[in-house]
Amino acid sequence: MSKYDSVSAERVPAMARPVISVELPPGPQGVPVLGWNVEALRWSKDPVSYLARLYQEYGTLSVWNPQRPFRVFAFAPEHNQKILANPELFQVKPDRKGKDQAQSSAMMTLRTGLLRLDGEEHKQHRKLMAPAFHHKQVEAYAEMMAAMTHKMIDAWSLHEVRDIEDDLRRLVHRVAMKAVLSLDDESEIQTLNELIETMLSSAPRAFMLPFDLPGSSYRKMMKSANGIVAFLQALVERKRPNADACRDILAMMISARNEEGTGFDSAELIAEAYNALCHESSASTLVWTLFLLAQHPQVYEDLVEELSSELRGGNPGIEQLSRLPLLDRVLKESMRLIPTAPFGTRFNVEPCQMGAYELPKNAAVTFSQFITHRLPEIYERPKCFLPERWETYKPTPYEYFPFGAGRHNCIGAAFAMLEMKMVLAILLQRYRVAVPPNLRIDHIFQLSLRPRKGLLMSVAATDSRCARSPVTGNVHALVELG
Ligand code: HEM
């Protein structure tokens, strides 16, 4: 039983409830006439800074008061447990009446993967997908990950300055294409990559102006979504006859059957394959980790020392990865300080209690890894990068949850950890990377928390001197660089 169990009891009958407040938690006031639109704009423009401001002004529980949408922001570990350990009450979809108009469009197909499912449907999908993401299965991709990492850094040269974010993003996309789809053909990889990139880059504008006009972002988004669905549909049909003989994630999902002998239909396969391809968070975590290492030279030195004494320049085997404790702590601390999936939202399908307050049905309740991971009552010196804290600290799943918690926790966590460790172990033994002095680095939330304009890094020999560089920009809101 965890220390938060006492607050997780659900839907206590009214008679037995402790006295609760009929008042609402504190929160910003809507602007006259414009109402909550101003607040919604601030929230959508820079959600991470917005959450930090809410926490600073109102503490761990706040609310947009009482007009619709009823939006709650809950940051304490006991709130996280209440939300994430009770998936029947806090669901990923709002309780909307009627079928979504756009249900049949390609866009909707791509948006109906695991993270959009609730209840029995989610349970069934997750069960069918679990074997393909089991850590034993994932380990089979280690050599491929290592080979692709070498290919990436073979193209680097000493003394150049490169956008390391661009390199890492391409790398994780290639690894995903291979692991999920077994795609080798360069032109197929490029076609699918371009379709995904066009769809994702047009999406923000398309959602703001959802009009199907020639040349509009909306039309571009829909066209590329159709292209992705058609591409994946063709791949599913191509793989079906021999799926049992293949070990990629899509083939395993094609072959998967439940107790009744039923498997995924084509639309479900397309949705889940598309979701399994989106590795934005892994790329962003790698980028921030390299940035944090470059800005903490002693940790960088110690990590290179650990890697070279255990691996002696070679690729890490699965066994060896478990003997790299500093690498593990560095990644844990990087994901604590800069969680690339920094928040999530659920909707309560019934009125319920949150802390001392009563929430009406269908509130949008946002929790945040970003805020919880830097609560001073949990983490000493919360804004500092201190991998050594993980030598002794054992948080609960609601105090530290970069991969989420509860029923929707990240099914790709073992994959991501293996990939990130492999990439760092190989890259750091080969080159020393550093941030050029006075670089401006701003953060942005765009599918994941990432640097707004990529991250330039200089490439040097491993024995070159390591020093922290001064940087500007709102990256200072993410980490205290001393
Ligand atoms: C550092 C890398 C990653 C991070 C930080 C991350 C984070 C997360 C988080 C926080 C959630 C839960 C979201 C919520 O509860 O609202 C999640 C779910 C999910 N992740 Fe990841 N993820 C990462 C990598 C991956 C990879 C590589 C894959 C695929 C191979 C993946 C596939 C998924 C899927 C399918 C779900 C939905 C699970 C469900 O709803 O049951 N993730 N991830």
Short mmCIF file of C-alpha atoms and ligand atoms in Angstrom, two decimals:
data_model
loop_
_atom_site.label_atom_id
_atom_site.label_comp_id
_atom_site.label_asym_id
_atom_site.label_seq_id
_atom_site.Cartn_x
_atom_site.Cartn_y
_atom_site.Cartn_z
CA MET A 1 0.00 0.00 0.00
CA SER A 2 1.50 3.36 -0.96
CA LYS A 3 1.48 6.46 1.16
CA TYR A 4 -1.15 7.97 -1.14
CA ASP A 5 -3.65 5.15 -0.91
CA SER A 6 -5.58 6.95 1.77
CA VAL A 7 -6.56 9.63 -0.74
CA SER A 8 -7.33 7.38 -3.70
CA ALA A 9 -10.63 5.96 -2.51
CA GLU A 10 -13.14 6.48 -5.28
CA ARG A 11 -16.67 7.74 -5.35
CA VAL A 12 -17.24 7.43 -1.64
CA PRO A 13 -21.02 7.40 -1.00
CA ALA A 14 -22.20 10.91 -0.15
CA MET A 15 -23.21 9.95 3.44
CA ALA A 16 -19.72 8.69 4.27
CA ARG A 17 -17.79 11.53 2.70
CA PRO A 18 -15.69 13.87 4.78
CA VAL A 19 -16.81 17.47 4.66
CA ILE A 20 -15.70 18.89 1.35
CA SER A 21 -15.64 22.36 0.01
CA VAL A 22 -18.41 23.57 -2.23
CA GLU A 23 -16.05 26.33 -3.30
CA LEU A 24 -13.77 25.83 -6.25
CA PRO A 25 -10.00 25.70 -6.06
CA PRO A 26 -8.28 29.00 -6.85
CA GLY A 27 -7.33 29.91 -10.40
CA PRO A 28 -7.04 32.65 -13.00
CA GLN A 29 -10.10 34.74 -13.76
CA GLY A 30 -11.53 34.85 -17.27
CA VAL A 31 -11.16 38.19 -19.05
CA PRO A 32 -14.46 40.16 -19.45
CA VAL A 33 -16.05 39.64 -22.90
CA LEU A 34 -13.25 37.39 -24.17
CA GLY A 35 -13.90 34.90 -21.36
CA TRP A 36 -11.48 31.99 -21.25
CA ASN A 37 -10.17 32.47 -24.77
CA VAL A 38 -7.21 34.51 -23.57
CA GLU A 39 -6.30 31.84 -21.04
CA ALA A 40 -6.77 29.10 -23.65
CA LEU A 41 -4.47 30.95 -26.03
CA ARG A 42 -1.74 31.29 -23.39
CA TRP A 43 -2.11 27.61 -22.54
CA SER A 44 -1.89 26.43 -26.14
CA LYS A 45 0.99 28.77 -27.06
CA ASP A 46 3.37 27.59 -24.36
CA PRO A 47 1.77 24.95 -22.10
CA VAL A 48 4.87 24.25 -20.06
CA SER A 49 5.43 27.89 -19.04
CA TYR A 50 1.69 28.20 -18.45
CA LEU A 51 1.69 25.23 -16.06
CA ALA A 52 4.70 26.65 -14.22
CA ARG A 53 2.91 29.98 -13.79
CA LEU A 54 -0.27 28.30 -12.51
CA TYR A 55 1.73 26.31 -9.97
CA GLN A 56 3.59 29.42 -8.82
CA GLU A 57 0.42 31.47 -8.41
CA TYR A 58 -2.10 28.90 -7.19
CA GLY A 59 -0.20 25.85 -5.94
CA THR A 60 -0.89 22.20 -6.75
CA LEU A 61 -4.61 22.50 -7.55
CA SER A 62 -6.21 25.21 -9.65
CA VAL A 63 -9.17 25.65 -11.93
CA TRP A 64 -10.60 27.74 -14.74
CA ASN A 65 -13.64 28.76 -12.95
CA PRO A 66 -16.82 27.69 -13.50
CA GLN A 67 -17.66 28.25 -17.14
CA ARG A 68 -17.01 25.67 -19.79
CA PRO A 69 -14.62 24.11 -20.43
CA PHE A 70 -14.26 23.24 -16.78
CA ARG A 71 -10.50 22.79 -16.68
CA VAL A 72 -8.58 21.62 -13.63
CA PHE A 73 -4.80 21.54 -13.11
CA ALA A 74 -3.65 19.01 -10.52
CA PHE A 75 0.03 18.55 -9.71
CA ALA A 76 0.49 16.80 -6.34
CA PRO A 77 1.42 13.08 -6.27
CA GLU A 78 -1.90 12.26 -4.58
CA HIS A 79 -3.72 13.96 -7.46
CA ASN A 80 -1.68 11.97 -10.00
CA GLN A 81 -2.59 8.76 -8.21
CA LYS A 82 -6.25 9.70 -8.05
CA ILE A 83 -6.30 10.42 -11.79
CA LEU A 84 -4.04 7.70 -13.17
CA ALA A 85 -4.96 4.82 -10.87
CA ASN A 86 -8.68 5.23 -11.60
CA PRO A 87 -9.00 4.90 -15.39
CA GLU A 88 -12.72 4.02 -15.24
CA LEU A 89 -13.44 7.36 -13.62
CA PHE A 90 -10.76 9.46 -15.36
CA GLN A 91 -10.95 8.59 -19.06
CA VAL A 92 -8.90 9.76 -22.01
CA LYS A 93 -11.96 10.75 -24.03
CA PRO A 94 -14.56 13.29 -22.89
CA ASP A 95 -18.04 11.89 -22.47
CA ARG A 96 -19.47 13.36 -25.70
CA LYS A 97 -22.88 12.40 -26.95
CA GLY A 98 -23.12 11.31 -30.58
CA LYS A 99 -20.58 10.06 -33.02
CA ASP A 100 -17.76 12.29 -34.15
CA GLN A 101 -18.53 13.78 -37.57
CA ALA A 102 -15.06 13.07 -38.91
CA GLN A 103 -15.02 9.48 -37.61
CA SER A 104 -14.43 7.97 -41.04
CA SER A 105 -11.62 10.24 -42.18
CA ALA A 106 -8.00 9.09 -42.44
CA MET A 107 -7.11 11.61 -39.75
CA MET A 108 -9.50 9.93 -37.33
CA THR A 109 -8.05 6.51 -38.18
CA LEU A 110 -4.59 7.75 -37.23
CA ARG A 111 -5.92 9.33 -34.05
CA THR A 112 -7.55 6.21 -32.64
CA GLY A 113 -4.56 4.33 -31.24
CA LEU A 114 -4.12 3.07 -27.67
CA LEU A 115 -3.84 6.49 -26.08
CA ARG A 116 -7.31 7.43 -27.33
CA LEU A 117 -9.05 4.29 -26.11
CA ASP A 118 -10.79 3.64 -22.81
CA GLY A 119 -12.17 0.67 -20.91
CA GLU A 120 -12.50 -2.78 -22.45
CA GLU A 121 -11.41 -1.63 -25.91
CA HIS A 122 -8.14 -0.27 -24.52
CA LYS A 123 -7.59 -3.44 -22.47
CA GLN A 124 -8.08 -5.66 -25.54
CA HIS A 125 -5.75 -3.61 -27.73
CA ARG A 126 -3.08 -3.40 -25.07
CA LYS A 127 -3.19 -7.17 -24.53
CA LEU A 128 -2.78 -7.85 -28.24
CA MET A 129 0.12 -5.40 -28.48
CA ALA A 130 2.00 -6.32 -25.30
CA PRO A 131 4.11 -9.20 -26.72
CA ALA A 132 5.57 -6.99 -29.47
CA PHE A 133 6.79 -4.49 -26.83
CA HIS A 134 8.05 -6.97 -24.24
CA HIS A 135 11.63 -6.19 -23.26
CA LYS A 136 12.84 -9.60 -24.47
CA GLN A 137 11.35 -8.92 -27.89
CA VAL A 138 12.69 -5.36 -27.95
CA GLU A 139 16.23 -6.57 -27.21
CA ALA A 140 16.27 -8.16 -30.67
CA TYR A 141 16.51 -4.62 -32.10
CA ALA A 142 19.71 -3.73 -30.19
CA GLU A 143 22.14 -4.54 -33.00
CA MET A 144 20.08 -2.65 -35.55
CA MET A 145 19.97 0.39 -33.22
CA ALA A 146 23.76 0.24 -32.79
CA ALA A 147 24.39 -0.08 -36.55
CA MET A 148 22.16 2.90 -37.34
CA THR A 149 23.85 5.00 -34.64
CA HIS A 150 27.26 4.26 -36.15
CA LYS A 151 25.94 5.17 -39.58
CA MET A 152 24.78 8.53 -38.21
CA ILE A 153 28.06 9.44 -36.53
CA ASP A 154 30.19 8.12 -39.38
CA ALA A 155 28.89 11.11 -41.31
CA TRP A 156 30.14 13.57 -38.65
CA SER A 157 33.53 15.28 -38.83
CA LEU A 158 35.72 16.78 -36.16
CA HIS A 159 35.39 20.52 -35.44
CA GLU A 160 32.09 20.96 -37.25
CA VAL A 161 28.98 22.45 -35.64
CA ARG A 162 25.80 20.53 -36.45
CA ASP A 163 22.15 20.52 -35.59
CA ILE A 164 22.25 17.49 -33.40
CA GLU A 165 18.48 17.50 -32.96
CA ASP A 166 17.98 17.01 -36.68
CA ASP A 167 20.44 14.09 -36.67
CA LEU A 168 18.85 12.41 -33.67
CA ARG A 169 15.31 12.87 -34.92
CA ARG A 170 16.21 11.26 -38.26
CA LEU A 171 17.96 8.44 -36.43
CA VAL A 172 15.02 7.54 -34.18
CA HIS A 173 12.62 7.75 -37.13
CA ARG A 174 14.78 5.30 -39.09
CA VAL A 175 15.04 2.95 -36.13
CA ALA A 176 11.25 3.12 -35.77
CA MET A 177 10.63 2.40 -39.46
CA LYS A 178 12.85 -0.65 -39.24
CA ALA A 179 11.57 -1.99 -35.90
CA VAL A 180 7.89 -1.34 -36.53
CA LEU A 181 7.61 -1.96 -40.28
CA SER A 182 10.91 -3.63 -41.39
CA LEU A 183 11.23 -0.88 -43.98
CA ASP A 184 14.59 -0.95 -45.79
CA ASP A 185 13.76 0.61 -49.11
CA GLU A 186 15.13 4.19 -49.08
CA SER A 187 12.40 5.61 -51.30
CA GLU A 188 9.64 4.03 -49.17
CA ILE A 189 11.26 5.37 -45.98
CA GLN A 190 11.47 8.82 -47.50
CA THR A 191 7.89 8.77 -48.78
CA LEU A 192 6.47 7.79 -45.40
CA ASN A 193 8.73 10.25 -43.54
CA GLU A 194 7.68 13.11 -45.78
CA LEU A 195 3.99 12.27 -45.39
CA ILE A 196 4.30 12.16 -41.60
CA GLU A 197 6.31 15.38 -41.46
CA THR A 198 3.84 17.25 -43.70
CA MET A 199 0.88 16.04 -41.69
CA LEU A 200 2.43 16.96 -38.35
CA SER A 201 3.71 20.35 -39.47
CA SER A 202 0.36 21.38 -41.00
CA ALA A 203 -1.71 20.09 -38.06
CA PRO A 204 -1.47 23.06 -35.63
CA ARG A 205 -2.65 25.58 -38.26
CA ALA A 206 -5.20 23.12 -39.69
CA PHE A 207 -6.85 22.67 -36.28
CA MET A 208 -7.04 26.44 -35.85
CA LEU A 209 -8.52 27.00 -39.35
CA PRO A 210 -10.31 23.75 -40.22
CA PHE A 211 -11.46 24.77 -43.74
CA ASP A 212 -10.89 22.54 -46.73
CA LEU A 213 -9.70 25.24 -49.17
CA PRO A 214 -7.12 24.89 -51.95
CA GLY A 215 -3.60 25.46 -50.58
CA SER A 216 -4.78 25.44 -46.95
CA SER A 217 -2.94 23.66 -44.13
CA TYR A 218 -6.14 21.72 -43.51
CA ARG A 219 -6.12 20.28 -47.03
CA LYS A 220 -2.39 19.48 -46.77
CA MET A 221 -2.95 17.70 -43.47
CA MET A 222 -5.86 15.64 -44.80
CA LYS A 223 -4.00 14.76 -48.00
CA SER A 224 -0.94 13.52 -46.12
CA ALA A 225 -3.13 11.62 -43.62
CA ASN A 226 -4.78 9.85 -46.58
CA GLY A 227 -1.33 9.07 -47.94
CA ILE A 228 -0.15 7.59 -44.60
CA VAL A 229 -3.25 5.44 -44.27
CA ALA A 230 -2.92 4.18 -47.86
CA PHE A 231 0.79 3.45 -47.34
CA LEU A 232 0.19 1.51 -44.11
CA GLN A 233 -2.84 -0.27 -45.58
CA ALA A 234 -0.72 -1.54 -48.50
CA LEU A 235 1.99 -2.64 -46.06
CA VAL A 236 -0.52 -4.54 -43.91
CA GLU A 237 -1.80 -6.39 -46.99
CA ARG A 238 1.76 -7.13 -48.13
CA LYS A 239 2.73 -8.53 -44.73
CA ARG A 240 -0.40 -10.51 -43.93
CA PRO A 241 0.48 -13.76 -45.79
CA ASN A 242 3.87 -14.13 -44.00
CA ALA A 243 3.27 -12.22 -40.79
CA ASP A 244 3.91 -15.27 -38.57
CA ALA A 245 7.43 -15.55 -39.93
CA CYS A 246 8.35 -11.86 -39.28
CA ARG A 247 9.43 -10.29 -36.00
CA ASP A 248 8.74 -6.60 -36.62
CA ILE A 249 6.11 -4.88 -34.47
CA LEU A 250 3.49 -4.59 -37.21
CA ALA A 251 3.85 -8.28 -38.18
CA MET A 252 3.48 -9.30 -34.54
CA MET A 253 0.36 -7.17 -34.24
CA ILE A 254 -1.07 -8.74 -37.43
CA SER A 255 -0.54 -12.24 -35.96
CA ALA A 256 -1.77 -11.42 -32.45
CA ARG A 257 -5.04 -13.12 -31.35
CA ASN A 258 -7.08 -12.92 -28.15
CA GLU A 259 -8.63 -15.90 -26.30
CA GLU A 260 -11.55 -15.96 -28.77
CA GLY A 261 -9.14 -16.09 -31.71
CA THR A 262 -9.93 -12.50 -32.78
CA GLY A 263 -7.21 -10.05 -33.84
CA PHE A 264 -6.95 -6.44 -35.00
CA ASP A 265 -8.85 -5.32 -38.10
CA SER A 266 -7.02 -3.28 -40.76
CA ALA A 267 -8.03 0.15 -39.43
CA GLU A 268 -6.88 -0.81 -35.92
CA LEU A 269 -3.57 -2.10 -37.27
CA ILE A 270 -2.99 1.14 -39.14
CA ALA A 271 -3.76 3.24 -36.05
CA GLU A 272 -1.51 1.22 -33.75
CA ALA A 273 1.32 0.99 -36.28
CA TYR A 274 1.20 4.75 -36.78
CA ASN A 275 1.31 5.33 -33.00
CA ALA A 276 4.22 2.96 -32.62
CA LEU A 277 6.12 4.99 -35.25
CA CYS A 278 5.95 8.27 -33.37
CA HIS A 279 9.15 8.42 -31.37
CA GLU A 280 9.37 12.19 -30.94
CA SER A 281 9.88 11.90 -27.18
CA SER A 282 12.89 9.59 -27.55
CA ALA A 283 14.60 12.03 -29.92
CA SER A 284 13.88 15.00 -27.63
CA THR A 285 15.09 13.15 -24.52
CA LEU A 286 18.36 12.33 -26.28
CA VAL A 287 18.82 15.96 -27.31
CA TRP A 288 18.18 17.37 -23.82
CA THR A 289 20.41 14.71 -22.26
CA LEU A 290 23.34 15.71 -24.49
CA PHE A 291 22.67 19.36 -23.69
CA LEU A 292 22.61 18.67 -19.93
CA LEU A 293 25.80 16.60 -20.13
CA ALA A 294 27.59 19.31 -22.10
CA GLN A 295 26.58 21.85 -19.43
CA HIS A 296 27.76 19.60 -16.58
CA PRO A 297 31.35 18.73 -17.52
CA GLN A 298 32.10 16.65 -14.43
CA VAL A 299 29.11 14.37 -15.00
CA TYR A 300 30.10 14.15 -18.68
CA GLU A 301 33.69 13.14 -17.74
CA ASP A 302 32.47 10.54 -15.24
CA LEU A 303 30.04 9.06 -17.74
CA VAL A 304 32.67 8.76 -20.49
CA GLU A 305 34.95 7.11 -17.92
CA GLU A 306 32.21 4.60 -17.00
CA LEU A 307 31.48 3.84 -20.65
CA SER A 308 35.07 3.36 -21.72
CA SER A 309 36.02 1.17 -18.77
CA GLU A 310 32.98 -1.10 -19.25
CA LEU A 311 32.74 -1.08 -23.04
CA ARG A 312 36.29 -0.27 -24.22
CA GLY A 313 35.04 1.47 -27.33
CA GLY A 314 32.59 -1.29 -28.32
CA ASN A 315 28.81 -1.41 -28.57
CA PRO A 316 27.05 -2.24 -25.32
CA GLY A 317 25.57 -5.74 -25.12
CA ILE A 318 22.28 -6.16 -23.26
CA GLU A 319 24.12 -7.53 -20.21
CA GLN A 320 26.56 -4.63 -20.19
CA LEU A 321 23.78 -2.04 -20.26
CA SER A 322 22.77 -3.18 -16.79
CA ARG A 323 26.33 -2.48 -15.59
CA LEU A 324 26.26 1.22 -16.50
CA PRO A 325 24.67 2.79 -13.41
CA LEU A 326 25.71 6.36 -14.19
CA LEU A 327 24.20 6.16 -17.69
CA ASP A 328 20.97 5.02 -16.06
CA ARG A 329 21.01 7.88 -13.51
CA VAL A 330 21.83 10.48 -16.15
CA LEU A 331 18.82 9.45 -18.22
CA LYS A 332 16.54 9.26 -15.17
CA GLU A 333 17.59 12.73 -14.08
CA SER A 334 17.28 14.15 -17.59
CA MET A 335 13.70 12.79 -17.81
CA ARG A 336 12.90 14.15 -14.35
CA LEU A 337 14.11 17.65 -15.11
CA ILE A 338 12.93 17.87 -18.72
CA PRO A 339 10.19 15.27 -19.21
CA THR A 340 9.55 15.35 -22.94
CA ALA A 341 5.94 14.24 -22.37
CA PRO A 342 5.36 17.04 -19.85
CA PHE A 343 1.61 16.74 -19.19
CA GLY A 344 -1.53 14.76 -19.93
CA THR A 345 -5.29 15.21 -19.62
CA ARG A 346 -8.20 13.03 -18.51
CA PHE A 347 -11.95 13.61 -18.19
CA ASN A 348 -13.90 12.43 -15.14
CA VAL A 349 -17.05 10.66 -16.30
CA GLU A 350 -18.80 11.29 -12.96
CA PRO A 351 -18.63 14.07 -10.37
CA CYS A 352 -15.83 13.27 -7.94
CA GLN A 353 -13.68 14.62 -5.19
CA MET A 354 -10.24 16.06 -5.82
CA GLY A 355 -8.41 17.09 -2.69
CA ALA A 356 -10.89 19.13 -0.68
CA TYR A 357 -13.01 19.98 -3.70
CA GLU A 358 -15.87 18.45 -5.66
CA LEU A 359 -15.39 18.34 -9.43
CA PRO A 360 -18.39 18.36 -11.75
CA LYS A 361 -18.70 15.61 -14.35
CA ASN A 362 -16.56 15.87 -17.50
CA ALA A 363 -13.96 18.32 -16.24
CA ALA A 364 -10.72 18.35 -18.25
CA VAL A 365 -8.17 17.42 -15.60
CA THR A 366 -4.55 18.09 -16.52
CA PHE A 367 -1.69 16.48 -14.60
CA SER A 368 1.92 17.35 -15.25
CA GLN A 369 5.14 15.40 -15.06
CA PHE A 370 6.93 18.70 -15.56
CA ILE A 371 5.50 20.26 -12.39
CA THR A 372 5.39 17.17 -10.14
CA HIS A 373 9.02 16.36 -11.01
CA ARG A 374 10.12 19.70 -9.60
CA LEU A 375 8.04 19.95 -6.45
CA PRO A 376 10.47 21.09 -3.74
CA GLU A 377 8.78 18.89 -1.10
CA ILE A 378 9.80 15.83 -3.16
CA TYR A 379 13.07 16.84 -4.81
CA GLU A 380 15.87 18.80 -3.16
CA ARG A 381 17.25 21.53 -5.42
CA PRO A 382 14.60 20.56 -7.97
CA LYS A 383 15.85 22.68 -10.86
CA CYS A 384 19.41 21.29 -10.71
CA PHE A 385 20.71 18.40 -12.80
CA LEU A 386 21.96 16.00 -10.11
CA PRO A 387 22.14 12.40 -11.37
CA GLU A 388 23.59 11.35 -8.01
CA ARG A 389 20.18 11.86 -6.36
CA TRP A 390 19.17 8.53 -7.94
CA GLU A 391 21.77 6.64 -5.86
CA THR A 392 19.37 6.75 -2.93
CA TYR A 393 16.07 8.20 -4.05
CA LYS A 394 13.19 5.77 -4.71
CA PRO A 395 10.11 7.77 -5.73
CA THR A 396 6.58 6.40 -5.98
CA PRO A 397 5.10 6.01 -9.51
CA TYR A 398 3.13 9.20 -8.88
CA GLU A 399 6.15 11.32 -7.89
CA TYR A 400 8.26 10.30 -10.88
CA PHE A 401 6.48 9.22 -14.07
CA PRO A 402 8.23 10.30 -17.28
CA PHE A 403 6.61 7.31 -19.03
CA GLY A 404 3.22 7.91 -17.44
CA ALA A 405 1.58 5.69 -14.81
CA GLY A 406 -1.42 3.42 -14.54
CA ARG A 407 -3.23 1.72 -17.40
CA HIS A 408 -1.97 4.04 -20.15
CA ASN A 409 1.69 3.96 -19.11
CA CYS A 410 4.11 3.93 -22.02
CA ILE A 411 4.08 0.60 -23.81
CA GLY A 412 7.30 1.65 -25.59
CA ALA A 413 9.32 2.42 -22.42
CA ALA A 414 11.65 -0.61 -22.73
CA PHE A 415 12.19 0.19 -26.40
CA ALA A 416 12.94 3.85 -25.67
CA MET A 417 15.33 3.10 -22.79
CA LEU A 418 17.26 0.56 -24.85
CA GLU A 419 17.50 2.90 -27.81
CA MET A 420 18.53 5.95 -25.78
CA LYS A 421 21.19 4.03 -23.83
CA MET A 422 22.55 2.47 -27.00
CA VAL A 423 22.79 5.81 -28.82
CA LEU A 424 24.42 7.64 -25.89
CA ALA A 425 26.91 4.84 -25.15
CA ILE A 426 28.12 4.75 -28.76
CA LEU A 427 28.08 8.50 -29.43
CA LEU A 428 29.85 9.55 -26.22
CA GLN A 429 32.67 7.06 -26.74
CA ARG A 430 33.28 8.44 -30.20
CA TYR A 431 33.00 12.24 -29.88
CA ARG A 432 32.81 15.03 -27.35
CA VAL A 433 29.88 17.32 -28.07
CA ALA A 434 29.57 20.86 -26.70
CA VAL A 435 27.21 23.80 -26.96
CA PRO A 436 28.69 26.78 -28.83
CA PRO A 437 29.01 29.82 -26.49
CA ASN A 438 26.08 32.22 -26.19
CA LEU A 439 23.68 30.02 -28.12
CA ARG A 440 20.04 30.96 -27.65
CA ILE A 441 17.96 27.95 -26.67
CA ASP A 442 14.20 28.20 -26.20
CA HIS A 443 11.89 25.35 -25.43
CA ILE A 444 8.66 24.62 -27.23
CA PHE A 445 5.98 21.94 -26.86
CA GLN A 446 5.41 20.45 -30.30
CA LEU A 447 4.42 16.77 -29.93
CA SER A 448 7.14 16.67 -27.29
CA LEU A 449 9.04 19.22 -25.20
CA ARG A 450 11.96 20.12 -27.47
CA PRO A 451 14.33 22.96 -28.35
CA ARG A 452 12.44 25.43 -30.55
CA LYS A 453 15.11 25.70 -33.24
CA GLY A 454 16.99 22.44 -32.92
CA LEU A 455 20.26 22.26 -30.99
CA LEU A 456 23.59 23.22 -32.49
CA MET A 457 26.52 21.33 -31.02
CA SER A 458 30.20 21.27 -31.87
CA VAL A 459 31.87 17.93 -32.47
CA ALA A 460 35.33 17.34 -31.02
CA ALA A 461 37.66 14.46 -30.15
CA THR A 462 36.82 12.62 -26.92
CA ASP A 463 40.01 13.85 -25.20
CA SER A 464 39.27 17.56 -25.78
CA ARG A 465 38.64 19.80 -22.81
CA CYS A 466 35.09 19.97 -21.58
CA ALA A 467 33.64 23.26 -20.31
CA ARG A 468 30.18 24.66 -19.74
CA SER A 469 29.14 27.35 -22.24
CA PRO A 470 26.95 30.32 -21.38
CA VAL A 471 23.57 30.06 -23.12
CA THR A 472 20.58 32.39 -23.37
CA GLY A 473 16.87 31.81 -23.87
CA ASN A 474 14.07 30.33 -21.81
CA VAL A 475 15.97 27.05 -21.39
CA HIS A 476 16.93 28.65 -18.06
CA ALA A 477 13.35 28.05 -16.93
CA LEU A 478 13.95 24.31 -17.39
CA VAL A 479 17.26 23.95 -15.59
CA GLU A 480 19.39 25.96 -13.18
CA LEU A 481 22.82 25.99 -14.78
CA GLY A 482 24.67 27.47 -11.79
C1 HEM B 1 11.59 8.85 -24.04
C2 HEM B 1 10.65 8.34 -24.82
C3 HEM B 1 9.21 8.25 -24.44
C4 HEM B 1 8.50 8.94 -23.47
C5 HEM B 1 9.02 10.00 -22.51
C6 HEM B 1 7.14 8.46 -23.53
C7 HEM B 1 6.14 8.89 -22.68
C8 HEM B 1 4.87 8.37 -22.66
C9 HEM B 1 3.84 8.75 -21.71
C10 HEM B 1 3.99 9.80 -20.62
C11 HEM B 1 2.73 8.03 -22.00
C12 HEM B 1 1.39 8.08 -21.24
C13 HEM B 1 0.57 9.26 -21.70
C14 HEM B 1 -0.68 9.46 -20.84
O1 HEM B 1 -0.88 8.77 -19.84
O2 HEM B 1 -1.46 10.36 -21.17
C15 HEM B 1 3.04 7.18 -23.14
C16 HEM B 1 2.15 6.31 -23.73
C17 HEM B 1 2.45 5.60 -24.88
N1 HEM B 1 3.67 5.49 -25.51
FE1 HEM B 1 5.37 6.43 -24.99
N2 HEM B 1 7.03 7.53 -24.53
C18 HEM B 1 8.26 7.36 -25.10
C19 HEM B 1 8.60 6.49 -26.12
C20 HEM B 1 7.72 5.66 -26.77
C21 HEM B 1 8.07 4.76 -27.84
C22 HEM B 1 9.49 4.57 -28.38
C23 HEM B 1 6.91 4.14 -28.23
C24 HEM B 1 6.71 3.08 -29.28
C25 HEM B 1 7.64 2.19 -29.58
C26 HEM B 1 5.85 4.67 -27.40
C27 HEM B 1 4.52 4.30 -27.51
C28 HEM B 1 3.53 4.69 -26.62
C29 HEM B 1 2.14 4.25 -26.71
C30 HEM B 1 1.54 3.36 -27.81
C31 HEM B 1 1.47 4.82 -25.61
C32 HEM B 1 -0.01 4.66 -25.25
C33 HEM B 1 -0.16 3.56 -24.20
C34 HEM B 1 -1.59 3.34 -23.75
O3 HEM B 1 -2.41 4.24 -23.89
O4 HEM B 1 -1.88 2.24 -23.24
N3 HEM B 1 6.37 5.57 -26.53
N4 HEM B 1 4.34 7.42 -23.52
#
